PDB file of C-alpha atoms in Angstrom:
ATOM      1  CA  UNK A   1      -4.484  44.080  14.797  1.00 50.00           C
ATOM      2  CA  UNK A   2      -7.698  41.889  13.846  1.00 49.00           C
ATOM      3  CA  UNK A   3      -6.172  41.669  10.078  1.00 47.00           C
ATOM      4  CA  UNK A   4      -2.548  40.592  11.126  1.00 45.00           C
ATOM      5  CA  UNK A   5      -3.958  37.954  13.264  1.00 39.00           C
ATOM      6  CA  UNK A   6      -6.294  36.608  10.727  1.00 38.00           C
ATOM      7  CA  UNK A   7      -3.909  36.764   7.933  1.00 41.00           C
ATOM      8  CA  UNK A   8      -0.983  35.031  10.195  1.00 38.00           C
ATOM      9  CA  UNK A   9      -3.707  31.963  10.875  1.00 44.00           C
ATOM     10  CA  UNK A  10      -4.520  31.669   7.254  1.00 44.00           C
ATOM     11  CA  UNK A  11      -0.602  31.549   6.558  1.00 39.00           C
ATOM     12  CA  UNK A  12      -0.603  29.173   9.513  1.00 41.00           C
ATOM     13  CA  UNK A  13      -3.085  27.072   7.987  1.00 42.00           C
ATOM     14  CA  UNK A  14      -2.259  27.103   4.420  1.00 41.00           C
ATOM     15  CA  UNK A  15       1.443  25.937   5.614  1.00 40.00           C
ATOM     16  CA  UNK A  16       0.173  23.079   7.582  1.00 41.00           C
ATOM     17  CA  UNK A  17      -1.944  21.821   4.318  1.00 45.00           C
ATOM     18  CA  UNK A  18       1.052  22.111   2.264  1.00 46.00           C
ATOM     19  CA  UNK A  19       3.164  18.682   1.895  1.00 62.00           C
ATOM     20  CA  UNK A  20       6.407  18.631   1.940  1.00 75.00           C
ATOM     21  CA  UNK A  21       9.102  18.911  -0.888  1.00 88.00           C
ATOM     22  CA  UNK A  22      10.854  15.444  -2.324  1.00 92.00           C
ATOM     23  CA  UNK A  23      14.063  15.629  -2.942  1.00 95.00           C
ATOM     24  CA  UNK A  24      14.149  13.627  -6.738  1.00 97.00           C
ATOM     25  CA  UNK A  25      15.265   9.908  -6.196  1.00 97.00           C
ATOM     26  CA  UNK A  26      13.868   6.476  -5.204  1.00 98.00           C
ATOM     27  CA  UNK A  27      11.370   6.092  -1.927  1.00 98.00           C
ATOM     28  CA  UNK A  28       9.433   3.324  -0.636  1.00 97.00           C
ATOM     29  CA  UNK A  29       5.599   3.349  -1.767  1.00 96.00           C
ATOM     30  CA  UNK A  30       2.831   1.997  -0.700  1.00 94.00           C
ATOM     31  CA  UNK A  31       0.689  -0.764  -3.051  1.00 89.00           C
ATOM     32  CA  UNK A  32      -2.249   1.513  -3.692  1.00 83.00           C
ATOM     33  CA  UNK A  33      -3.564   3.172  -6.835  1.00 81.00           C
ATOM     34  CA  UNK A  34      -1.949   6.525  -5.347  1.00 86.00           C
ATOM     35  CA  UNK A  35       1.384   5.607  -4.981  1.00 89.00           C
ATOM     36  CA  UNK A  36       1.716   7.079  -1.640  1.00 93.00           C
ATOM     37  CA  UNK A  37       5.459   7.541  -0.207  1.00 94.00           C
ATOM     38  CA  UNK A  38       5.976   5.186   3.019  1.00 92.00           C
ATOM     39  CA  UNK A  39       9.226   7.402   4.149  1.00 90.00           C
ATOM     40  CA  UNK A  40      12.526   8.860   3.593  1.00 95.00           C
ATOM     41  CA  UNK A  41      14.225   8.759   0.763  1.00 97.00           C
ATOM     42  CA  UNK A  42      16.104   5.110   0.132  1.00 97.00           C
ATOM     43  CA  UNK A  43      18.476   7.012  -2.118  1.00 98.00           C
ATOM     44  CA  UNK A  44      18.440  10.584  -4.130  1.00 97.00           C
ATOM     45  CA  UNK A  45      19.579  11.872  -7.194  1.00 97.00           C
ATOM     46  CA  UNK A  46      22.979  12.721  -5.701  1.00 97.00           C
ATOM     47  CA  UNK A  47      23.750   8.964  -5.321  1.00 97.00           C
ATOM     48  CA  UNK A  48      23.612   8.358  -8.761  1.00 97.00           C
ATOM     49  CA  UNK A  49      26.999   7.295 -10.269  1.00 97.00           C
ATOM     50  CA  UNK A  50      25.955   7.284 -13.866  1.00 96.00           C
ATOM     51  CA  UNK A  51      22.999   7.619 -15.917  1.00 96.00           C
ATOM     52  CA  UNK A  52      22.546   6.990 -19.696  1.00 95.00           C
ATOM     53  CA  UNK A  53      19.545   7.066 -22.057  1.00 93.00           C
ATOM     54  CA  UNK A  54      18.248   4.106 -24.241  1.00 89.00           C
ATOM     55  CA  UNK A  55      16.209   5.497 -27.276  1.00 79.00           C
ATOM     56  CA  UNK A  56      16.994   3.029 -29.488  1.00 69.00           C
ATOM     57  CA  UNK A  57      14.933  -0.255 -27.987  1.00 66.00           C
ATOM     58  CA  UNK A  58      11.858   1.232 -29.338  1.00 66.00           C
ATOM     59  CA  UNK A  59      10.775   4.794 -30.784  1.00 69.00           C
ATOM     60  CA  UNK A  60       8.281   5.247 -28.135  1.00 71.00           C
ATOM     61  CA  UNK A  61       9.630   4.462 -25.085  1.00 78.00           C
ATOM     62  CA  UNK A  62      13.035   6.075 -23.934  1.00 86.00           C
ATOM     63  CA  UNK A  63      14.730   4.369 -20.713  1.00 93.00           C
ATOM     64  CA  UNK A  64      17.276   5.774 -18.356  1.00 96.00           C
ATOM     65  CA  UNK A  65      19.903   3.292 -16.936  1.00 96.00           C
ATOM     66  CA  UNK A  66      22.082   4.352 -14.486  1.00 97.00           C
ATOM     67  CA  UNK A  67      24.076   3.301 -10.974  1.00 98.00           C
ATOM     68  CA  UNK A  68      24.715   4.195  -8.175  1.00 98.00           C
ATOM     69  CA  UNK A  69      27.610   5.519  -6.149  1.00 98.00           C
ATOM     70  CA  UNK A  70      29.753   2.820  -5.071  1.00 98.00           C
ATOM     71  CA  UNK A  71      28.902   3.938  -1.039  1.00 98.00           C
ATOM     72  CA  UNK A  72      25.125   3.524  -2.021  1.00 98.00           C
ATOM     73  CA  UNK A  73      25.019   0.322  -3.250  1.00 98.00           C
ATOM     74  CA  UNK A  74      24.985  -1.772   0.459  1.00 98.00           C
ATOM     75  CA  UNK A  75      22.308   0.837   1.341  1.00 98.00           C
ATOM     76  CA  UNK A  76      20.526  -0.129  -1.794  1.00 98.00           C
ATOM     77  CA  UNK A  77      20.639  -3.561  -1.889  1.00 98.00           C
ATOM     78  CA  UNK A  78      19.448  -3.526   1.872  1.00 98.00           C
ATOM     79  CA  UNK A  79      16.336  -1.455   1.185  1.00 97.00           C
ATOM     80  CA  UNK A  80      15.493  -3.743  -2.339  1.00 98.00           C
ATOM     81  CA  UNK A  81      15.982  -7.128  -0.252  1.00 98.00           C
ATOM     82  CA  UNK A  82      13.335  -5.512   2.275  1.00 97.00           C
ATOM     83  CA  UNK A  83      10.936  -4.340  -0.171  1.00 97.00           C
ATOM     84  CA  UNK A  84      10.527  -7.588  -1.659  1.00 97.00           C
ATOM     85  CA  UNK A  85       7.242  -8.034  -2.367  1.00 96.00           C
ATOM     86  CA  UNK A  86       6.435  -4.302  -2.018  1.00 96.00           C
ATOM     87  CA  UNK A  87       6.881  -1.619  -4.024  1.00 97.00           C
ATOM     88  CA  UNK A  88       9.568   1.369  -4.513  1.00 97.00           C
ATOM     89  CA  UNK A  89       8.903   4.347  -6.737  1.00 97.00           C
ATOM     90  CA  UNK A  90      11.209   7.050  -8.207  1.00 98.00           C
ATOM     91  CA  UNK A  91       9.969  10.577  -7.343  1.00 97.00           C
ATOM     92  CA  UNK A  92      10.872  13.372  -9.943  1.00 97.00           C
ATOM     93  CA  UNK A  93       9.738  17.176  -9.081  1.00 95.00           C
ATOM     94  CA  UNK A  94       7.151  15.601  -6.459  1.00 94.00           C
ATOM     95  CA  UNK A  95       5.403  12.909  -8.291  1.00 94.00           C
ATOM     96  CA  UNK A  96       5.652   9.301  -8.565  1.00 95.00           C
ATOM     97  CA  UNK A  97       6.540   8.846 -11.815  1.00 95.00           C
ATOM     98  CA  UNK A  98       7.182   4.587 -11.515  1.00 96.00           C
ATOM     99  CA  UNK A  99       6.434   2.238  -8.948  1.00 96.00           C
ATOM    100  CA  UNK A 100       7.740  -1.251  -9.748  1.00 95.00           C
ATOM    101  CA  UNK A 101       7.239  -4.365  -6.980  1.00 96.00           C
ATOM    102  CA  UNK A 102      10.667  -5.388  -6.358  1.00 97.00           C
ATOM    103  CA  UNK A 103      11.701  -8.897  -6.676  1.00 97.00           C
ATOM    104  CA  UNK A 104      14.896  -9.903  -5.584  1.00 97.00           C
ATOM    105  CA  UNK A 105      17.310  -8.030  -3.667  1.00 97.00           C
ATOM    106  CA  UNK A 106      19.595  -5.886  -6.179  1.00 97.00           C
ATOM    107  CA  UNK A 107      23.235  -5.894  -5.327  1.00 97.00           C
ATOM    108  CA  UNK A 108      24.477  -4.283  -8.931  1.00 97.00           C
ATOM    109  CA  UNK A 109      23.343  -0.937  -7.981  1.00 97.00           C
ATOM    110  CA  UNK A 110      21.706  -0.547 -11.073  1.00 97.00           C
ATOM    111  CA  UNK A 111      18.413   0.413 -11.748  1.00 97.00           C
ATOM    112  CA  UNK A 112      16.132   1.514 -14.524  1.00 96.00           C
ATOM    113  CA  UNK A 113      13.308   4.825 -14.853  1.00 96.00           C
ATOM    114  CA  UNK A 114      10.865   4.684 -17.695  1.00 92.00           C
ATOM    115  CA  UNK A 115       7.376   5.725 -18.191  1.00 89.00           C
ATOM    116  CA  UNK A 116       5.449   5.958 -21.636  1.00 85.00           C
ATOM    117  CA  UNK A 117       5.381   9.431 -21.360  1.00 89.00           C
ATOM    118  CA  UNK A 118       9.144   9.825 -23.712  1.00 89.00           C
ATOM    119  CA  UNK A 119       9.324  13.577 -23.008  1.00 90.00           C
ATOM    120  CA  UNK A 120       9.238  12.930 -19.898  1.00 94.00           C
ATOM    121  CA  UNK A 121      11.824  10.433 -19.536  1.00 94.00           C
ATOM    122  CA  UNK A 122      13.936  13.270 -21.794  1.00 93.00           C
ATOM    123  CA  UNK A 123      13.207  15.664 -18.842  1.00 95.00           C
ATOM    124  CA  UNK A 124      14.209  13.820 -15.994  1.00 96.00           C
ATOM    125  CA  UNK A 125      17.574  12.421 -18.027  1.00 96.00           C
ATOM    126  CA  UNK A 126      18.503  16.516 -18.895  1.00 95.00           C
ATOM    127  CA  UNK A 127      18.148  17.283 -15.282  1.00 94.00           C
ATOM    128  CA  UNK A 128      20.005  13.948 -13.821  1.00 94.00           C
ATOM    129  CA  UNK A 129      22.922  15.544 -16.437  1.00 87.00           C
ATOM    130  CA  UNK A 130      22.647  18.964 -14.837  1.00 83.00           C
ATOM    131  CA  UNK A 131      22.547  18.211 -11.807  1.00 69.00           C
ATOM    132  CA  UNK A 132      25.785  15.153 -11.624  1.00 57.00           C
TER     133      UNK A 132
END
């Protein structure tokens, strides 16, 4: 009885310490080195009209364009009009992988992911494809 208790603490424990899973898209961060997210998703993967990949700027450095769902694009130019000044990142499998400031609000829908890390960008452009 001693061991079940003790191991359903632990499990207790080790969920509480665990943080919770992102679904992939674009969040609101904070400006610190960590890029810590400030909330709920502004919009996810599945809000993504269409995405296409730019290798051809430079042989380094691979971009994904895309844009969003034609229903997304009030929500988005809302949350980019009151981030101005502040920063929102795109979260892939968890991590932060850009954090730009924003500007101006963005009423296109568009939007850009890149990072200098080209497999990377390669990664996250296959799985936008599998998953739309």
């Amino acid at each position: 009885m001693k061991k079940i208790l003790t191991s359903v603490i632990i499990c207790f424990i080790l969920g509480a310490c665990s943080s919770a899973h992102r679904v992939n898209g674009w969040y609101p961060v904070a400006d610190s080195p960590e890029n810590k997210i400030e909330g709920k998703a502004i919009v996810t993967i599945k809000d993504f009209e269409t995405v296409s990949l730019d290798t051809v700027t430079s042989q380094d450095i691979s971009v994904i364009e895309g844009k969003l769902k034609a229903d997304k694009v009030q929500k988005w130019a809302d949350a980019t009009e009151s981030r101005i000044g502040k920063r929102i990142g795109f979260v892939f499998n968890d991590s932060v992988i850009m954090a730009p400031t924003v500007n101006c609000r963005i009423e296109s829908g568009d939007f850009t992911i890149n990072s200098l890390d080209k497999a990377l960008i390669l990664e996250i452009y296959n799985s936008l494809n599998n998953n739309n």
